[in-house]
PDB file of C-alpha atoms in Angstrom:
ATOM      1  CA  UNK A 335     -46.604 -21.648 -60.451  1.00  0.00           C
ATOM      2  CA  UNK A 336     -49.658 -23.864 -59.906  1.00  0.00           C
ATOM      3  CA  UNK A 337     -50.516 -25.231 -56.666  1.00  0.00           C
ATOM      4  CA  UNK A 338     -53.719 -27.672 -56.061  1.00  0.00           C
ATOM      5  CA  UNK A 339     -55.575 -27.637 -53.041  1.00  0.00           C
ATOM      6  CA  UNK A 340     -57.725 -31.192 -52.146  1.00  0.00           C
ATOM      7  CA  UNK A 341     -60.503 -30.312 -49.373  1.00  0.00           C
ATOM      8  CA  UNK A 342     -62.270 -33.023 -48.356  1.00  0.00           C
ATOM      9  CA  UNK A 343     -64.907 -33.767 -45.565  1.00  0.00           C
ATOM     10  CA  UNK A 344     -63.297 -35.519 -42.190  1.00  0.00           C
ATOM     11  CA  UNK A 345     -64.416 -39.345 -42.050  1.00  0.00           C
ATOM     12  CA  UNK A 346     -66.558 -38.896 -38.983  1.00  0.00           C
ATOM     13  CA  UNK A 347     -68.196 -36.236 -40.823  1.00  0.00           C
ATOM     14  CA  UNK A 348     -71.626 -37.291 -42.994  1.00  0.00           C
ATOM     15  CA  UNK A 349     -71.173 -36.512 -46.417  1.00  0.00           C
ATOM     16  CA  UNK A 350     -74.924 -36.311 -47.915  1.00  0.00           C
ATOM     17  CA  UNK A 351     -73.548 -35.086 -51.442  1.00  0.00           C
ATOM     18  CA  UNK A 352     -71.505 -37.797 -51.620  1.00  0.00           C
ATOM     19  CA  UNK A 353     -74.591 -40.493 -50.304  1.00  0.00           C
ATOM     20  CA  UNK A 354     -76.747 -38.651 -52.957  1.00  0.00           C
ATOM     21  CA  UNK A 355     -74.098 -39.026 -55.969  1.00  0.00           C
ATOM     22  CA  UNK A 356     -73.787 -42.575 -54.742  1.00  0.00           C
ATOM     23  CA  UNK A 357     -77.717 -43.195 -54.759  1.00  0.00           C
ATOM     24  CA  UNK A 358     -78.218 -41.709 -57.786  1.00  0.00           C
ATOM     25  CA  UNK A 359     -75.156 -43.601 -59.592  1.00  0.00           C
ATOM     26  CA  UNK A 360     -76.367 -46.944 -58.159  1.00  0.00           C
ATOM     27  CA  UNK A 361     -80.454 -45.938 -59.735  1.00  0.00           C
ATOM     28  CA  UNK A 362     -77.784 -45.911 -63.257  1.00  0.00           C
ATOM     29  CA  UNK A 363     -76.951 -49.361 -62.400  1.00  0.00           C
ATOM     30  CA  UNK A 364     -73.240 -48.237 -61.273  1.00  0.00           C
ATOM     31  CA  UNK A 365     -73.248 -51.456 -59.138  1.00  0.00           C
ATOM     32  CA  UNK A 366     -69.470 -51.583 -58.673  1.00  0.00           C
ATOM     33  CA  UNK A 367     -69.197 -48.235 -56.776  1.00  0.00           C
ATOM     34  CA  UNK A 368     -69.325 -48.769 -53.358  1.00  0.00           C
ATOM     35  CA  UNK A 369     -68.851 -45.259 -51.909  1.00  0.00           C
ATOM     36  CA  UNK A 370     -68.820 -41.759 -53.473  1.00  0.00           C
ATOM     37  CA  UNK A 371     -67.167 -38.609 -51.614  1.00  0.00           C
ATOM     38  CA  UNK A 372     -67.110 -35.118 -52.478  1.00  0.00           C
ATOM     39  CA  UNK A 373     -65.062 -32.516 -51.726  1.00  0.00           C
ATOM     40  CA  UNK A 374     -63.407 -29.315 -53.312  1.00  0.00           C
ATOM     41  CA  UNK A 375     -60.499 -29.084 -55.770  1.00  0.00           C
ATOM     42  CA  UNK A 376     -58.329 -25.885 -55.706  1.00  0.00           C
ATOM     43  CA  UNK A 377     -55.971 -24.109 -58.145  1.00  0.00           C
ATOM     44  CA  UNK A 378     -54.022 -21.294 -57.008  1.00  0.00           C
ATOM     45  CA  UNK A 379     -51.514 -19.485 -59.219  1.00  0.00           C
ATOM     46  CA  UNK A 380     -49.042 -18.331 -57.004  1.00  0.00           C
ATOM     47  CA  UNK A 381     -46.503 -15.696 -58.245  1.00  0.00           C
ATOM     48  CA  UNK A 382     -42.884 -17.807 -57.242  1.00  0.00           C
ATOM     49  CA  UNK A 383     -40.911 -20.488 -59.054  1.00  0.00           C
ATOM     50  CA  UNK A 384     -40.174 -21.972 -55.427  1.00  0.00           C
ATOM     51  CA  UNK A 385     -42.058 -25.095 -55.015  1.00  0.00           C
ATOM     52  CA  UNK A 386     -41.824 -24.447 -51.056  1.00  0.00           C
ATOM     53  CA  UNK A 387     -42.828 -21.234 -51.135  1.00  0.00           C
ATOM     54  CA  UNK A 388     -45.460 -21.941 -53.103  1.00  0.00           C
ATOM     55  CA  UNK A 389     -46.603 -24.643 -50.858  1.00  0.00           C
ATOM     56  CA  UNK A 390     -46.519 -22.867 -47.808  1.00  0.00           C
ATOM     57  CA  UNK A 391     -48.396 -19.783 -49.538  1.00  0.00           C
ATOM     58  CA  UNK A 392     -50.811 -22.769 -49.832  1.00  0.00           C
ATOM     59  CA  UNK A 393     -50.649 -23.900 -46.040  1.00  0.00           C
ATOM     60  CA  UNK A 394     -51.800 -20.450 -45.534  1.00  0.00           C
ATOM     61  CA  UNK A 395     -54.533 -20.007 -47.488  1.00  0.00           C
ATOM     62  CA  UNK A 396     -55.873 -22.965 -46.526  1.00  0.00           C
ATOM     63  CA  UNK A 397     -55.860 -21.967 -42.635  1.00  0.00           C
ATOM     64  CA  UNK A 398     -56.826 -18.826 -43.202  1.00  0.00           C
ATOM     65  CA  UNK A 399     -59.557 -19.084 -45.093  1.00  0.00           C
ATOM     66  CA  UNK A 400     -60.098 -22.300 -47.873  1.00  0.00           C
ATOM     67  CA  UNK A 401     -60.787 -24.933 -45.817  1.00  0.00           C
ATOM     68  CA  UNK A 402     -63.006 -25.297 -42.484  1.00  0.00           C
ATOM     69  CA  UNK A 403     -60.319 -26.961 -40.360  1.00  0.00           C
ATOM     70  CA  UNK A 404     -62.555 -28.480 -38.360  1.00  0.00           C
ATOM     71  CA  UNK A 405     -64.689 -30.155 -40.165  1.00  0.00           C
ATOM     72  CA  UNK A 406     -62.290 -31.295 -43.425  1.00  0.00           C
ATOM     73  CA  UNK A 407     -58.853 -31.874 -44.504  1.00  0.00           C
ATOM     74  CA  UNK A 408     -56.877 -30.373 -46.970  1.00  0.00           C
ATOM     75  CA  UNK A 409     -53.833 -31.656 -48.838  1.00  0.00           C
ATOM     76  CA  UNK A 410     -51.228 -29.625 -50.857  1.00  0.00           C
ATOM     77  CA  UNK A 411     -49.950 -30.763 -53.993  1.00  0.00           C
ATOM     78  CA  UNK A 412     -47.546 -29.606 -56.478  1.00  0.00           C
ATOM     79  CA  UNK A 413     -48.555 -30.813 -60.171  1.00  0.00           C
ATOM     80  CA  UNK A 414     -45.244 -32.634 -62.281  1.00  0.00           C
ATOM     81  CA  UNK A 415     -46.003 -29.841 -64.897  1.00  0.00           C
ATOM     82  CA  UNK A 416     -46.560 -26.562 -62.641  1.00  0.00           C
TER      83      UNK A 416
ATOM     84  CA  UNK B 861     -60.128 -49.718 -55.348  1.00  0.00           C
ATOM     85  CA  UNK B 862     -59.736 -45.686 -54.869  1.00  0.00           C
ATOM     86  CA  UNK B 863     -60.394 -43.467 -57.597  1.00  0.00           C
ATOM     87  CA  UNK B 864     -60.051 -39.827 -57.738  1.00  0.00           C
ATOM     88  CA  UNK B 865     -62.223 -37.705 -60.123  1.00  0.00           C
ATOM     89  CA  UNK B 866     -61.013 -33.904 -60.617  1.00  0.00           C
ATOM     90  CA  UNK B 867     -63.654 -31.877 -62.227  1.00  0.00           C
ATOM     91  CA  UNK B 868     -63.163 -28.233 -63.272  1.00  0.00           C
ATOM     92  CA  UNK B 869     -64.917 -25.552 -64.912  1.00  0.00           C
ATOM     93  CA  UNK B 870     -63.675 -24.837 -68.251  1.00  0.00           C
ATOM     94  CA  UNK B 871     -60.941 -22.122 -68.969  1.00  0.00           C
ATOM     95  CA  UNK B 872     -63.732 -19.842 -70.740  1.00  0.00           C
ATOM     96  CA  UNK B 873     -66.542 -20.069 -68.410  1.00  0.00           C
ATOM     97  CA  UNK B 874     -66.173 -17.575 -65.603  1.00  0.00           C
ATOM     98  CA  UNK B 875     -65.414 -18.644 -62.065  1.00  0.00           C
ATOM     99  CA  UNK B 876     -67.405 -16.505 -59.737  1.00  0.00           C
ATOM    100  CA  UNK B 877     -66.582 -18.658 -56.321  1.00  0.00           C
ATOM    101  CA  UNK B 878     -62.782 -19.130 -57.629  1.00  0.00           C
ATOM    102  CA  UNK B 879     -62.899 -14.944 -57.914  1.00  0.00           C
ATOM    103  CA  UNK B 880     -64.570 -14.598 -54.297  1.00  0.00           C
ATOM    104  CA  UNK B 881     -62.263 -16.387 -53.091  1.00  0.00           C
ATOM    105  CA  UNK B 882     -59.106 -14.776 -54.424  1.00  0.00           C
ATOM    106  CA  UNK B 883     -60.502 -11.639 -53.650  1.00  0.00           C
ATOM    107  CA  UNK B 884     -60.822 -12.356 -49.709  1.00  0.00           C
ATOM    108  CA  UNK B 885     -57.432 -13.364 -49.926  1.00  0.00           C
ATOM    109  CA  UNK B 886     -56.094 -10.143 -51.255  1.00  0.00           C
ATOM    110  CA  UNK B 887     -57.800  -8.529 -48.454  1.00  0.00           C
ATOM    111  CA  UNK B 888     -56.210 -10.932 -45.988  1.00  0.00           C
ATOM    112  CA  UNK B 889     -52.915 -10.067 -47.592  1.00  0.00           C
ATOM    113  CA  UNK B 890     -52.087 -12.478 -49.914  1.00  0.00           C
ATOM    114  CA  UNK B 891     -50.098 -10.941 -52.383  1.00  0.00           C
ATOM    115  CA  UNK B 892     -48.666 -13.578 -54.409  1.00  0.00           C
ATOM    116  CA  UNK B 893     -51.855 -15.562 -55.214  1.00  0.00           C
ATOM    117  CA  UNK B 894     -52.480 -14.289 -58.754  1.00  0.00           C
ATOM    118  CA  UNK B 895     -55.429 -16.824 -59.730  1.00  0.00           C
ATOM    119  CA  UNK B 896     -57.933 -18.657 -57.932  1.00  0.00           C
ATOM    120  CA  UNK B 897     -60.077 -21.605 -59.827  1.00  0.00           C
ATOM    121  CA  UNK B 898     -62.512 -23.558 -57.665  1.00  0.00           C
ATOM    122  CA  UNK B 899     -63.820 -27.024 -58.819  1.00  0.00           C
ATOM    123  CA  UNK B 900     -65.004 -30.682 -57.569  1.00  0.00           C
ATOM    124  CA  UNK B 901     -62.371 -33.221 -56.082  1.00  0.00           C
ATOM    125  CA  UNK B 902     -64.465 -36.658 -56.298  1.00  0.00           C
ATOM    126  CA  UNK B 903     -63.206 -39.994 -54.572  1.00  0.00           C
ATOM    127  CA  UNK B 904     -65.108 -43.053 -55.783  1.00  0.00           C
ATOM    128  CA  UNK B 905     -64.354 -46.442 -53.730  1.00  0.00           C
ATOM    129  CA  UNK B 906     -64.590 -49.198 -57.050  1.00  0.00           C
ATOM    130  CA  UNK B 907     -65.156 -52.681 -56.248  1.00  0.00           C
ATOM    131  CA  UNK B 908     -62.419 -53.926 -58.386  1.00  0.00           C
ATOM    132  CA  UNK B 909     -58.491 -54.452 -58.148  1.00  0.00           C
ATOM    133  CA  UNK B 910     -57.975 -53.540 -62.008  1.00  0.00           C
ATOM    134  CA  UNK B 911     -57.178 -50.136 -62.142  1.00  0.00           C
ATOM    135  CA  UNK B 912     -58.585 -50.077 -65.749  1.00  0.00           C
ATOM    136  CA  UNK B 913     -61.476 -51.379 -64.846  1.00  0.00           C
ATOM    137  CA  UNK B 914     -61.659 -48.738 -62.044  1.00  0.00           C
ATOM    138  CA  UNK B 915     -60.807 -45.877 -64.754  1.00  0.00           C
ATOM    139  CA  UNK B 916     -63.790 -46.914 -66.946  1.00  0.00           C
ATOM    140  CA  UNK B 917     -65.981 -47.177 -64.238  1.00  0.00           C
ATOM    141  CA  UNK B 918     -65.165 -43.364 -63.113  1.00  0.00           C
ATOM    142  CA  UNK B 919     -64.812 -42.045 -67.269  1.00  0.00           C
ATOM    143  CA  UNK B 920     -69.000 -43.234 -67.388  1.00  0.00           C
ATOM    144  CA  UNK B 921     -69.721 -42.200 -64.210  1.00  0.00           C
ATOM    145  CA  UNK B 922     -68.343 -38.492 -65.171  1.00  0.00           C
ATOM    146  CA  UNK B 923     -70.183 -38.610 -68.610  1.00  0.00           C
ATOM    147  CA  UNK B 924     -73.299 -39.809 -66.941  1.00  0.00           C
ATOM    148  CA  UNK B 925     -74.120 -37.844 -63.500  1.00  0.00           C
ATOM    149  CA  UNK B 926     -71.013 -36.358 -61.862  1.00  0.00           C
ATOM    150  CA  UNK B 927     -69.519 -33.828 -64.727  1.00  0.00           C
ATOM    151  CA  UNK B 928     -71.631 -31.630 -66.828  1.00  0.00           C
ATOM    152  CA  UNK B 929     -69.548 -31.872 -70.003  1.00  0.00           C
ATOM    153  CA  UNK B 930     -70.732 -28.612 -71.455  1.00  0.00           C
ATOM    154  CA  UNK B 931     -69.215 -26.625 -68.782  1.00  0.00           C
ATOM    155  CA  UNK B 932     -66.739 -28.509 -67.241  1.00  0.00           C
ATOM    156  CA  UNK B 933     -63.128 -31.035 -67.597  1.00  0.00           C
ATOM    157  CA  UNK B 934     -62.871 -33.733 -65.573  1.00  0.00           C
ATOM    158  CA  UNK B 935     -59.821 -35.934 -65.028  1.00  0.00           C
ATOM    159  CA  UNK B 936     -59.083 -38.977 -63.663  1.00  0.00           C
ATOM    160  CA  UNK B 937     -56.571 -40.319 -61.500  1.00  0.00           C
ATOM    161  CA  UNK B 938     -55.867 -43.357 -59.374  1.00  0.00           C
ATOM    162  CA  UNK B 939     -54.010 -42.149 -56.304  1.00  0.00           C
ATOM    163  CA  UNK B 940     -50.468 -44.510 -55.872  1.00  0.00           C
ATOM    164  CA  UNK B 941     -51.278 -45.854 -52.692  1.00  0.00           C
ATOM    165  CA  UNK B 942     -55.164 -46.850 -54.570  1.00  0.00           C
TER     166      UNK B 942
END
């Protein structure tokens, strides 16, 4: 089944792609954005039909080796349609 | 308002990061991860309350700057607690 995987920066951290996206989209005349953040989007197919297990293959992953724990968050989520 | 922007490379265009990755997770021992597919997870802060509004805002700002449509999807989403 499909798990997804949401990394994003911590808020103390500076986030100069997401300043830059922001700049540029305001030069568009994007007035009515008043902050841009990026971070990374995940898909792991994971060989189970068990949501949990699935989830906690995830958790793993994400220690292990996805996501810098100390400077970001990640989130696990389970698609309606995995 | 928050808005979430997923953006992913399309199913036919290879994923070289989304193969790195899977492949240092093999070596770490994870078995049951069969795919890995690495995009952009987006969060745009939209100075509006109409979640419509909000939606349009992030559909031109994907056509425009943030997604290259030739390569890649890109969905939209406004988290529940937006």
């Amino acid at each position: 089944m499909q798990v997804e995987i949401i990394i994003t920066l911590r808020e103390s951290i500076l986030d100069p792609k997401g300043k830059a996206s922001h700049h540029a989209l305001e030069n568009l005349g994007f007035e009515d954005i008043k902050g841009v953040r990026i971070g990374k989007f995940i898909q792991l197919e994971v060989d189970t039909t068990d949501p949990q297990k699935a989830r906690e293959v995830a958790r793993e992953a994400s220690e292990k080796l996805l996501a810098n724990t100390v400077m970001e968050n990640y989130e696990i989520r389970i698609p309606d349609n995995a």
